[in-house]
Short mmCIF file of C-alpha atoms in Angstrom, two decimals:
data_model
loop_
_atom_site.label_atom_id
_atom_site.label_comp_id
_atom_site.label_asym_id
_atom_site.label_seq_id
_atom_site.Cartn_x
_atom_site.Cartn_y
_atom_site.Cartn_z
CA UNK A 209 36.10 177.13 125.06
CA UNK A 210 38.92 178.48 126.70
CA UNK A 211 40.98 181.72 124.10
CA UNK A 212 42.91 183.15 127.03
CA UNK A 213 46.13 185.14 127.00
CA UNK A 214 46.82 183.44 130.17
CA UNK A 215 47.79 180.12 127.77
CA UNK A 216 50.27 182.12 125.76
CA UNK A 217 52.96 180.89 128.51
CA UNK A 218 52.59 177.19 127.20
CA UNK A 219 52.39 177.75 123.70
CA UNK A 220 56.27 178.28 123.68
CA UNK A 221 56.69 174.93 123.38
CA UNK A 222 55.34 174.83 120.01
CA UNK A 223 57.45 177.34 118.46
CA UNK A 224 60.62 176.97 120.22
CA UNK A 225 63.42 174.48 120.54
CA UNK A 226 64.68 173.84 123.90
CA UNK A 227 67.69 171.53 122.37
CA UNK A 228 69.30 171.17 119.26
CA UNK A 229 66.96 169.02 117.29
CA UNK A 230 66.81 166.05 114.89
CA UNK A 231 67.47 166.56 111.94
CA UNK A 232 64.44 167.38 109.48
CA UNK A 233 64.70 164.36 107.20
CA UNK A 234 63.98 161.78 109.84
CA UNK A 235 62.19 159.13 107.72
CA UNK A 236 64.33 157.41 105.98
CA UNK A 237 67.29 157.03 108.32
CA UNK A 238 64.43 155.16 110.20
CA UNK A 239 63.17 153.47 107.15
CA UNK A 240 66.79 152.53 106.18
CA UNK A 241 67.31 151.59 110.34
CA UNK A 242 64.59 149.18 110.04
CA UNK A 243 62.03 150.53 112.12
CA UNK A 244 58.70 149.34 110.90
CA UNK A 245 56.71 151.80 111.50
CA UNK A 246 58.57 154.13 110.11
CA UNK A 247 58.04 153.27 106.61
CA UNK A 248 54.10 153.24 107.35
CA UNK A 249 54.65 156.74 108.56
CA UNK A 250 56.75 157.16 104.55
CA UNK A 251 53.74 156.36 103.42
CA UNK A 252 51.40 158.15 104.52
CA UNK A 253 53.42 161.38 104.37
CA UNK A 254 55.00 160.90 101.11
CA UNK A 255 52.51 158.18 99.35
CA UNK A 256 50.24 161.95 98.04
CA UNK A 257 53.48 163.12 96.33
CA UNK A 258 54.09 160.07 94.83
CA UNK A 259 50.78 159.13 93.82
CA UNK A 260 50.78 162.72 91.62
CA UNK A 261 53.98 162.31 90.06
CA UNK A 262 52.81 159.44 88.85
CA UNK A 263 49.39 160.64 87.17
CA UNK A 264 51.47 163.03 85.67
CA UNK A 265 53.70 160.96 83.45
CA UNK A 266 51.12 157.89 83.43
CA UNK A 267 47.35 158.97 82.70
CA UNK A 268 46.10 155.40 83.04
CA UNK A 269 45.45 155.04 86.60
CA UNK A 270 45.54 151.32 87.35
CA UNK A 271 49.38 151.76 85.89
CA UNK A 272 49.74 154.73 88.57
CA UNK A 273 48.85 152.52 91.44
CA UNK A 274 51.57 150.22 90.30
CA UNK A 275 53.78 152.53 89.50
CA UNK A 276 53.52 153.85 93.52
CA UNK A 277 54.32 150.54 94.19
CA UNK A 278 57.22 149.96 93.12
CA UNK A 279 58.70 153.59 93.48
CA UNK A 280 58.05 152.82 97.11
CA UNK A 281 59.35 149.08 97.13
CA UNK A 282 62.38 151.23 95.15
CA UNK A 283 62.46 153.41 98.18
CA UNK A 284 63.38 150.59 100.85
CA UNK A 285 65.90 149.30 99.00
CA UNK A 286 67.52 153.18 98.48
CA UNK A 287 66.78 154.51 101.86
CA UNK A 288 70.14 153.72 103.33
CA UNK A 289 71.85 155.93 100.16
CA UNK A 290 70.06 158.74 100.93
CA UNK A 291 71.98 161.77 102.54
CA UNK A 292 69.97 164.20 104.23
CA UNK A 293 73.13 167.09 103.17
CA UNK A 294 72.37 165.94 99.50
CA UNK A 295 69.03 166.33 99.41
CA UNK A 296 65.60 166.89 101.39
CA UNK A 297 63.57 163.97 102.06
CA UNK A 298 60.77 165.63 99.86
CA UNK A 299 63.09 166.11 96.80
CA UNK A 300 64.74 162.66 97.06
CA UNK A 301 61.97 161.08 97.03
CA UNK A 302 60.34 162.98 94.29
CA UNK A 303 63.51 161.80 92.48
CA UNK A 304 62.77 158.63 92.20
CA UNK A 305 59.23 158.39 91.71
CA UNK A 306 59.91 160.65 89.07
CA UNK A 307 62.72 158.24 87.44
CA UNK A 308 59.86 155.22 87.04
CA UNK A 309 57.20 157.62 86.11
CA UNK A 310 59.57 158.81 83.16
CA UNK A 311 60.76 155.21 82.67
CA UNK A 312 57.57 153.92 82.55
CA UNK A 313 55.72 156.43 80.44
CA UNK A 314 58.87 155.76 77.83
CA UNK A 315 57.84 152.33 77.26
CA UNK A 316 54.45 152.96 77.44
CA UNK A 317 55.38 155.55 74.34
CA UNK A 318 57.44 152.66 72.58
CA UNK A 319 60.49 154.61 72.95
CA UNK A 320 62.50 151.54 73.61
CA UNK A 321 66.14 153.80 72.39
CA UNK A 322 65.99 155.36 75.52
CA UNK A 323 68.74 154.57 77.98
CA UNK A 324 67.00 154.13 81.11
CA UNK A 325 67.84 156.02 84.06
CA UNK A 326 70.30 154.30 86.40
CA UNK A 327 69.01 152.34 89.16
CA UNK A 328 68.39 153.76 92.81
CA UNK A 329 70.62 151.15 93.53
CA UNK A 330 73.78 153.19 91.71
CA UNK A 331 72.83 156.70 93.66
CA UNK A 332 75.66 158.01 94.63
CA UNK A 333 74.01 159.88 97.32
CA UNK A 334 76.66 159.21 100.36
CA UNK A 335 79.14 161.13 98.19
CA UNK A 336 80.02 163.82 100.55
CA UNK A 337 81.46 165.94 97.28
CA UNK A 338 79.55 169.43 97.74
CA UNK A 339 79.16 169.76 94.12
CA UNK A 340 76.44 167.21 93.99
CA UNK A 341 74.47 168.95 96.88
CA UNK A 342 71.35 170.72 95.87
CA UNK A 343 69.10 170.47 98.69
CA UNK A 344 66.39 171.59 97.38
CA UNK A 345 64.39 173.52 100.11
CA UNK A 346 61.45 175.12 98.94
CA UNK A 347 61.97 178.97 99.75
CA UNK A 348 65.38 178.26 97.37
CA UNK A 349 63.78 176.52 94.74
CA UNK A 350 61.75 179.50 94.07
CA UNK A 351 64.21 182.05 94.33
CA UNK A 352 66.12 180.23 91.73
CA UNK A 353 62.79 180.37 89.03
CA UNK A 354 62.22 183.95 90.03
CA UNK A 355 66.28 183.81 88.61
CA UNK A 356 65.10 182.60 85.17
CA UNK A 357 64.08 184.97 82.25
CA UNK A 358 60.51 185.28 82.36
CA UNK A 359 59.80 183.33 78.97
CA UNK A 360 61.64 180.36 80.55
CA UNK A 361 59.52 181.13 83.71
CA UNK A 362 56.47 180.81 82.04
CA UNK A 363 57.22 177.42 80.20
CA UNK A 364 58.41 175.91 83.48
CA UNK A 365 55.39 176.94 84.72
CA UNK A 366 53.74 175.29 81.91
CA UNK A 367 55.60 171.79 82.08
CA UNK A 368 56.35 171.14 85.78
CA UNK A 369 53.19 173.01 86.84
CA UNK A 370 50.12 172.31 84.65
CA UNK A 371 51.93 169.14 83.34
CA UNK A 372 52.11 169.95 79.80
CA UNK A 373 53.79 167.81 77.10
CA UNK A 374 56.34 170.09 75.05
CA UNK A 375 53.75 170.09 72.15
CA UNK A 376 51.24 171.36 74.68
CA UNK A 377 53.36 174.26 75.20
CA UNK A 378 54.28 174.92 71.79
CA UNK A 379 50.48 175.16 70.97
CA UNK A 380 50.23 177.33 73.91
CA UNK A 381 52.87 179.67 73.49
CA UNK A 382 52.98 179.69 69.49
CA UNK A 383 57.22 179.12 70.53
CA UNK A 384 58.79 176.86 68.31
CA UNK A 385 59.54 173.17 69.50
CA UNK A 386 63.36 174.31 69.61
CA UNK A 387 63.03 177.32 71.67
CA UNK A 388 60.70 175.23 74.11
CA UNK A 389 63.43 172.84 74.58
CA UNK A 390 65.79 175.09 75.18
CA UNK A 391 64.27 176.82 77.97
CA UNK A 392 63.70 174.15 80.10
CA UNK A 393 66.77 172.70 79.53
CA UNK A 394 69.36 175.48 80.06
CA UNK A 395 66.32 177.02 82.43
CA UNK A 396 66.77 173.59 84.28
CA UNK A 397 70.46 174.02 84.31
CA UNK A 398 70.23 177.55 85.64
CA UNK A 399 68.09 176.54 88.06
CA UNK A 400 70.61 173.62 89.29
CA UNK A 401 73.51 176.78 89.27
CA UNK A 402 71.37 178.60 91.66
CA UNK A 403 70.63 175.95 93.87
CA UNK A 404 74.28 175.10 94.46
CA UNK A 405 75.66 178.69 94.58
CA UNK A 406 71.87 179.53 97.09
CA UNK A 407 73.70 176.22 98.80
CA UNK A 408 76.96 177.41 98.95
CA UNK A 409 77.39 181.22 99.98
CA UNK A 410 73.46 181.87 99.65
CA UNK A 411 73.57 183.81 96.78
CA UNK A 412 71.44 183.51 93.70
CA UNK A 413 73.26 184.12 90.05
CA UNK A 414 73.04 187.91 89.07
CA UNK A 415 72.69 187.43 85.28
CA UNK A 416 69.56 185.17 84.21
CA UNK A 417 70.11 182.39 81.48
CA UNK A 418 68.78 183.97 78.23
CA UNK B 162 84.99 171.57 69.88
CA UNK B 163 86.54 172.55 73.15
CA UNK B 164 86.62 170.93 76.63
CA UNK B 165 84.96 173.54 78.02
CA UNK B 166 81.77 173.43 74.86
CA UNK B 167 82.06 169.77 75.11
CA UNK B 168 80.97 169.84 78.54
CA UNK B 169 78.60 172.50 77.78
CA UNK B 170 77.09 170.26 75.40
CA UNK B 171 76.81 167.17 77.54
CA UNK B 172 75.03 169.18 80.06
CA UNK B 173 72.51 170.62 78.11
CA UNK B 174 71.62 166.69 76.78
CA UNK B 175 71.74 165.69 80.44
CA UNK B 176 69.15 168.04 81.46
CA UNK B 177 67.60 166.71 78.07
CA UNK B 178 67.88 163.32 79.41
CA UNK B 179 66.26 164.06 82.45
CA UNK B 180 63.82 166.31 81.33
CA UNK B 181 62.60 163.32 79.04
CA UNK B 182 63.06 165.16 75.83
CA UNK B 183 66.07 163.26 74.09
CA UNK B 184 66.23 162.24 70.51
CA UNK B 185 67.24 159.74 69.02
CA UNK B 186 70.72 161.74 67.21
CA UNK B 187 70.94 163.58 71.45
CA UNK B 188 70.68 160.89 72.81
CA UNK B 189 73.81 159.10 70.50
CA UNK B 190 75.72 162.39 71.39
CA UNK B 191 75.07 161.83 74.96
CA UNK B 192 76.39 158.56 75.04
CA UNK B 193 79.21 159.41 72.89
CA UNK B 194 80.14 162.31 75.60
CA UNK B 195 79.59 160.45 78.96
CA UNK B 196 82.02 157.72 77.46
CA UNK B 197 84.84 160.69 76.30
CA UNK B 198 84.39 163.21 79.24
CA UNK B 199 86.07 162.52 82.46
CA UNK B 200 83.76 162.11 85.34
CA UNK B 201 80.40 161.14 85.26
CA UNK B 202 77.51 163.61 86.42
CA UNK B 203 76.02 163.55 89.60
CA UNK B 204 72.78 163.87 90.47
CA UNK B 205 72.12 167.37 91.20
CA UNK B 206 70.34 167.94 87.62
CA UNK B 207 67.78 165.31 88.45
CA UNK B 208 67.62 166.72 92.08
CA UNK B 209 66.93 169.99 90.75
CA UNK B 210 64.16 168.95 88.24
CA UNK B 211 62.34 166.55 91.13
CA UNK B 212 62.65 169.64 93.30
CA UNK B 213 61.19 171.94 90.91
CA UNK B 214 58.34 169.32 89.82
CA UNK B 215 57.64 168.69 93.74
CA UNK B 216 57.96 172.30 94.67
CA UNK B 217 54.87 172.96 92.45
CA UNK B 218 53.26 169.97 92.73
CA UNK B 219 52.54 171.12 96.68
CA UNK B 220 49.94 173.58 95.71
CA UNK B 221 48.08 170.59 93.47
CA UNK B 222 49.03 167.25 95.10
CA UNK B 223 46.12 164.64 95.16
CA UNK B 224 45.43 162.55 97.89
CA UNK B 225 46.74 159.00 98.03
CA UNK B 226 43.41 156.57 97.40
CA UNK B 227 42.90 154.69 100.43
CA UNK B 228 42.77 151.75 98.56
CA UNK B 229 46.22 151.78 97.49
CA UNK B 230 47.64 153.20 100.65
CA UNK B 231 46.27 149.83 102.00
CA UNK B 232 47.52 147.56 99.76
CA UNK B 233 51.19 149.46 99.85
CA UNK B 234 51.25 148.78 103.74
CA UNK B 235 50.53 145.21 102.62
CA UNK B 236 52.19 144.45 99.52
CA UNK B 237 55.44 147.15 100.21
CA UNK B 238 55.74 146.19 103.84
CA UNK B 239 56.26 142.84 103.33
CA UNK B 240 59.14 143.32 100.97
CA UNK B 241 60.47 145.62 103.07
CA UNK B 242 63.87 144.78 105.05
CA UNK B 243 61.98 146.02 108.08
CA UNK B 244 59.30 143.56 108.18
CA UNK B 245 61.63 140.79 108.61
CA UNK B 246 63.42 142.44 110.87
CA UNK B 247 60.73 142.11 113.10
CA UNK B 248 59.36 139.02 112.06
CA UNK B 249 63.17 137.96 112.89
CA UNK B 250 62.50 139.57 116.16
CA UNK B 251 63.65 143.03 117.94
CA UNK B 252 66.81 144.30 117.49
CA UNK B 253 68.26 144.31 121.07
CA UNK B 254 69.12 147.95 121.76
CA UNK B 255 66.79 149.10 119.21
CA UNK B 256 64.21 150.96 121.55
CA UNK B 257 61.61 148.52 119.38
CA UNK B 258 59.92 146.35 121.36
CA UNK B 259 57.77 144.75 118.45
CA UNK B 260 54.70 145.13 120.53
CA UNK B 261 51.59 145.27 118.09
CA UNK B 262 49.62 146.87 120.47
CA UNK B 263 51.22 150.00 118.76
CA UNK B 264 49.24 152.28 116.17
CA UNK B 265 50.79 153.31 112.99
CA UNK B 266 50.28 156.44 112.84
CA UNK B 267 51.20 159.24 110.19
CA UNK B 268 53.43 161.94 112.00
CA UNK B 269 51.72 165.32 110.75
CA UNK B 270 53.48 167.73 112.38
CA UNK B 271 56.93 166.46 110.46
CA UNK B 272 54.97 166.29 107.51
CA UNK B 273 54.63 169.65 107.80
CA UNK B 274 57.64 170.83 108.62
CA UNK B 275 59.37 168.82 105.86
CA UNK B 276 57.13 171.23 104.16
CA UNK B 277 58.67 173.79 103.04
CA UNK B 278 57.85 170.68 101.31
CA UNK B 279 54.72 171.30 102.78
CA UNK B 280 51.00 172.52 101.55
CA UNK B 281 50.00 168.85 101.01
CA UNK B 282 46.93 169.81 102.80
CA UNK B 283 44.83 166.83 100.99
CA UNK B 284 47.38 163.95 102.02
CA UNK B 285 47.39 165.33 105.61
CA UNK B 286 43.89 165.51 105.42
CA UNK B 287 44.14 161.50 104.35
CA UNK B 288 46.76 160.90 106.65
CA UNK B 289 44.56 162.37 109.75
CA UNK B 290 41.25 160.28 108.69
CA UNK B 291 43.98 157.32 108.35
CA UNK B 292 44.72 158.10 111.55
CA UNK B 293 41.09 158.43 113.06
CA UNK B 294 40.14 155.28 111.45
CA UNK B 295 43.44 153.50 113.13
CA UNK B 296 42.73 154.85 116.63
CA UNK B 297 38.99 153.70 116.21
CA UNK B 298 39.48 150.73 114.91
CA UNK B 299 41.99 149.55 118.01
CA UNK B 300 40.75 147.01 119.51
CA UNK B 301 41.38 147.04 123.42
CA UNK B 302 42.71 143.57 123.85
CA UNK B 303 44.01 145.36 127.63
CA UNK B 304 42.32 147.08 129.77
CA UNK B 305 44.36 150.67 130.26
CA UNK B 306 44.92 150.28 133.57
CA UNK B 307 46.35 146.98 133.41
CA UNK B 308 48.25 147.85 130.97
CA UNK B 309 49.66 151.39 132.85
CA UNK B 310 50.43 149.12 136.13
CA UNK B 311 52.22 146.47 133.98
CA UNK B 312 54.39 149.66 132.47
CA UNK B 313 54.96 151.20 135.92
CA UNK B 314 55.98 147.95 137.12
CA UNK B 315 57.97 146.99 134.50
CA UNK B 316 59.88 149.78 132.62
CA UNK B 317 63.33 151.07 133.48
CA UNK B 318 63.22 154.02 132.75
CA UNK B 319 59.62 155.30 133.44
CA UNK B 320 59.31 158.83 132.93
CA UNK B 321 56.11 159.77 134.97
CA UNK B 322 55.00 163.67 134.86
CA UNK B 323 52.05 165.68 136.10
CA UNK B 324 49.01 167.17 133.59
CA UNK B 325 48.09 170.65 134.75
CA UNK B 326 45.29 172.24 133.84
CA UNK B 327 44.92 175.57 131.93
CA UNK B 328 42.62 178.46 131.87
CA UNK B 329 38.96 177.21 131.98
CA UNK B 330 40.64 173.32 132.53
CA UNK B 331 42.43 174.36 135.96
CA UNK B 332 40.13 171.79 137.66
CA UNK B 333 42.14 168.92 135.77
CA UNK B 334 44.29 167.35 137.24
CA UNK B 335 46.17 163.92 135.90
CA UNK B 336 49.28 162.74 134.87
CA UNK B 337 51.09 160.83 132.07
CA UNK B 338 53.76 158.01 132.21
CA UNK B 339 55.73 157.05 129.62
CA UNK B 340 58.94 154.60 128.70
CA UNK B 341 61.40 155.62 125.96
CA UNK B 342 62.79 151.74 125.61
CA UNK B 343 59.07 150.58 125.57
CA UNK B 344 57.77 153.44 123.30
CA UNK B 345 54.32 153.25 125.62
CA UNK B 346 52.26 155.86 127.90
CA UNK B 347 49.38 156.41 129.52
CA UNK B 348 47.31 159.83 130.39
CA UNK B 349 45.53 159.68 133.39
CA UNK B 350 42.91 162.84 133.42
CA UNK B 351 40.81 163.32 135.97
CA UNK B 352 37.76 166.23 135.56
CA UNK B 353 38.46 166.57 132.11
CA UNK B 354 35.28 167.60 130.84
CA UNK B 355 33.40 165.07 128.30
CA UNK B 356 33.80 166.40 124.68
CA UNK B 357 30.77 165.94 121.80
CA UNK B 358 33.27 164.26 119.66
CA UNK B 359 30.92 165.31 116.55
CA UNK B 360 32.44 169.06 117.42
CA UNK B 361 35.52 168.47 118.70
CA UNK B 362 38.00 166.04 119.91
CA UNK B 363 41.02 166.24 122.69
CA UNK B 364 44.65 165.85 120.53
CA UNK B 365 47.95 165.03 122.36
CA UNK B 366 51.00 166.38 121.29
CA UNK B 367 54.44 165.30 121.77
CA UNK B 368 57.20 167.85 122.36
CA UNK B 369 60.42 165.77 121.72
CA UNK B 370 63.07 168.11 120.69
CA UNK B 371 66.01 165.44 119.45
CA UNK B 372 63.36 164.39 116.71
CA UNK B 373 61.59 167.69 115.56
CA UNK B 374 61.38 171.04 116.78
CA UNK B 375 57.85 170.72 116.40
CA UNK B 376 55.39 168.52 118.49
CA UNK B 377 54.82 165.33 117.17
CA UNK B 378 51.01 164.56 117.18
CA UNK B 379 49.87 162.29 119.38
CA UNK B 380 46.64 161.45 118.14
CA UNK B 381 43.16 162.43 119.08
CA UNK B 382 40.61 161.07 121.33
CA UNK B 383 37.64 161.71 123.75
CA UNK B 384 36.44 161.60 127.28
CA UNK B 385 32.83 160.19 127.35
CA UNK B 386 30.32 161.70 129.55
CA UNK B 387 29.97 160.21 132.86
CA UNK B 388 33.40 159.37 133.06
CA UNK B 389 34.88 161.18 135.76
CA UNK B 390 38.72 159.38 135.38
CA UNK B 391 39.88 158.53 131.91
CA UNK B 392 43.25 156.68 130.81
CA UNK B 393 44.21 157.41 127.48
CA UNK B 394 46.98 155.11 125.97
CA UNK B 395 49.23 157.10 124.09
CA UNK B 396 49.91 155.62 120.45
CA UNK B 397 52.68 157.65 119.32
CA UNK B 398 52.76 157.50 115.56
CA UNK B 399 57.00 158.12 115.46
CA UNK B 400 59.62 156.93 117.47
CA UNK B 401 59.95 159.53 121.01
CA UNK B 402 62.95 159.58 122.55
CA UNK B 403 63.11 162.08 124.73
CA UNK B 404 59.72 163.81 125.32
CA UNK B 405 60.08 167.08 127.36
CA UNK B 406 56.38 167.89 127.11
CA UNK B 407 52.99 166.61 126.62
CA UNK B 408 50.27 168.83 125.90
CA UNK B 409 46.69 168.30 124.76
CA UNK B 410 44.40 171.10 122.62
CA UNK B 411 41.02 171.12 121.77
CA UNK B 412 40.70 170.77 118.10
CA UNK B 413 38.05 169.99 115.01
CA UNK B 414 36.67 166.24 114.78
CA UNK B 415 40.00 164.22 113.61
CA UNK B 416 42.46 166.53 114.79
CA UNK B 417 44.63 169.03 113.24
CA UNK B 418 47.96 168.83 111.07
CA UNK B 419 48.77 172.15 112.83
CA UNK B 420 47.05 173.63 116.19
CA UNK B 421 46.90 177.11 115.98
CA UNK B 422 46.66 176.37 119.89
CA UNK B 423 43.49 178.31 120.59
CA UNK B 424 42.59 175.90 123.39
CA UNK B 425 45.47 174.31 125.19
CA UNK B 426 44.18 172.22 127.87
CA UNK B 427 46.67 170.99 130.13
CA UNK B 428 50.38 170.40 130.01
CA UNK B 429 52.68 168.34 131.61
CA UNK B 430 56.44 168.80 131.52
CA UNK B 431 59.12 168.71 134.16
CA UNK B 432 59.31 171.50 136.89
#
């Protein structure tokens, strides 16, 4: 085995860029380009993320696996609407398996009054107006929670992390239904405000969301 | 109620909407204010939530079933506009040359720098076995060096550079050719040392800086004992357009998703 400081010389080249790179959300402008193996490559890098959105909204797993399906066959046909100054690959995606897991889990519920989320087709994600950006990189995404009050912390924690339904929380909390609500969504709104203004001049809001 | 409460209003019902959480009376008022307000929403509400939900979902993701990642390359794939696109043929200028010699291969090092999207250590983990069972599985319809001398002989733009051997590997010696419009290569090693592939196996990366600031994995094999030259197709899992570097590490049985480069064996780049 060779552990040498004499290699140290070589490893530059995985840590630095000699040129001005791609960009980071390669993918789908292959995907959308028509390059085959491309969308093999989708999904094996994004089929994990999709396949757990989907568990979370749907716990019958045989309507999972078709729900991945046709997030996925949703994801060709949207590919060439996606903007990579709009959104990150990761979060775009997650978008839309997260429409037809929500879709799905409404008519599964009988909620039939719904109005269903528009199509991927109607994304209006080659608008180049910077008010719909929110890229949604990771390090900002969590600087915009640590932004929320910590009650509306903790119940985001409880819904988007653990997955609980908002009479899970209320059970968990003792909160009433309306409070629980209204935390996630004017904490979901704050969050959004962050993201844009992290976006914009990178920095967060100064004065939480009560 | 004013313009300014009005939208207030809509907003909250939108992230209401989207959060899943509408009833029946919201979801009336919603529809009564997306008609009267000017301007529809966009999307960055829905971004936001999918961003949050993803960002946490990193630390908890489950693995894709193998299974269904099978029957998505068959059943999605064969929707998709790309499949007839090749079944209609290459696009001329493309850099595709439809050859199905080519692996599919999941690109792990993008898949983790996506990741600040990252930490989905279980789907890499699929996405490498995926990958182990694709490069073991390939059949060799040519023999390598057939195939090398027909790509020598017949690409335009042949980029051909020399391995060199590092620290304990200085005996190596070998080089690597490769073709940007035929998306092939070959490694030539010669005294490579055979590796026990139940301890460790011999990955390639890929250091193509207009598609990633970080290598792009080239896959892992091995170098049998007895075999004093070896000629290692490359089966690059992403389109490489302009590789300035290929370097091979020593690394766990199936590779890594990121080498913390404790054995680099040889490089080749340009001088």
């Amino acid at each position: 085995m060779v552990d040498s400081p004499k290699h140290q010389a070589s490893l530059h080249l995985f840590v630095e860029r000699s040129a001005p790179t791609a960009t980071e959300n390669g993918i789908l402008k292959q995907v959308a380009s028509g390059v085959e193996r491309a969308m093999e490559t989708c999904i094996s890098q994004y089929g994990g993320l999709v396949w757990s959105i989907a568990l979370r909204y749907v716990r019958d797993r045989s309507s999972a696996e078709d729900l991945v399906q046709e997030t996925f066959t949703d994801l060709w046909k949207s590919s060439k609407r996606y903007n990579p100054a709009i959104a990150t690959e990761c979060t775009f995606i997650g978008m839309l398996a997260r429409r037809r897991a929500i879709d799905f889990a409404r008519k599964q519920n009988r909620q039939p009054t719904l109005e269903p989320l528009p199509d991927a087709e109607s994304l209006p994600l080659e608008s180049s107006d910077p008010s719909a950006a929110v890229r949604c990189e990771s390090s900002d995404v969590r600087e915009a929670l640590r932004h929320l009050p910590e009650e509306s912390q903790t119940i985001f924690s409880l819904h988007f992390d653990q997955g609980m339904t908002h009479p899970e929380i209320v059970k968990k909390t003792g909160l009433p239904l309306g409070t629980v609500k209204t935390r996630l969504r004017r904490g979901l709104i704050e969050v959004r405000n962050i993201l844009r203004r992290l976006e914009g001049d990178g920095e967060p809001s100064t004065s939480p969301t009560s | 109620m004013s313009e300014l409460s009005e939208w207030d209003r809509f907003e909250e019902l939108e992230a209401g909407r989207i959060l899943g959480d509408l009833d029946d009376l919201e979801l009336r008022k919603w529809k009564e204010l997306s008609k009267s307000l000017e301007g529809s929403p966009d999307l960055s509400m829905e971004l936001a939530a999918a961003a949050v939900e993803t960002d946490f979902l990193q630390e908890k993701e489950e693995a894709l079933p193998d299974f269904l990642q099978q029957r998505l390359l068959k059943e999605v794939l064969a929707q998709s506009p790309a499949v007839a696109q090749s079944k209609a043929g290459p696009k001329a200028g493309s850099g595709q040359t439809g050859n199905a010699e080519i692996i599919i291969r999941p690109a792990l090092w993008q898949r983790v720098l996506g990741a600040k999207e990252t930490a989905w250590a279980i789907a890499a983990a699929l996405a490498i076995l995926f990958a182990v069972t694709q490069f073991s599985k390939q059949p060799n319809k040519v023999n390598p060096e057939v195939a090398k001398q027909q790509l020598e002989g017949s690409a335009s733009d042949l980029l051909k550079l020399d391995f060199a051997g590092l620290g304990d590997y200085k005996t190596l010696s070998g080089e690597v050719v490769w073709s940007d419009e035929k998306q092939e290569g070959y490694m030539v090693f010669s005294n490579l040392p055979a590796n026990d592939p139940t301890a460790n196996q011999y990955q390639l990366w890929i250091v193509d800086p207009t598609r990633d600031e970080k290598p792009v994995d080239g896959g892992v094999f091995d170098i049998p004992a007895g075999q004093s030259t070896a000629i290692i197709p490359i089966r690059n899992p992403l389109v490489v357009t302009n590789p300035q570097a290929f370097v091979i590490t020593l690394e766990q049985p199936g590779g890594v998703v990121v080498s913390k480069q404790e054995v680099v064996v040889a490089l080749a780049k340009p001088s």
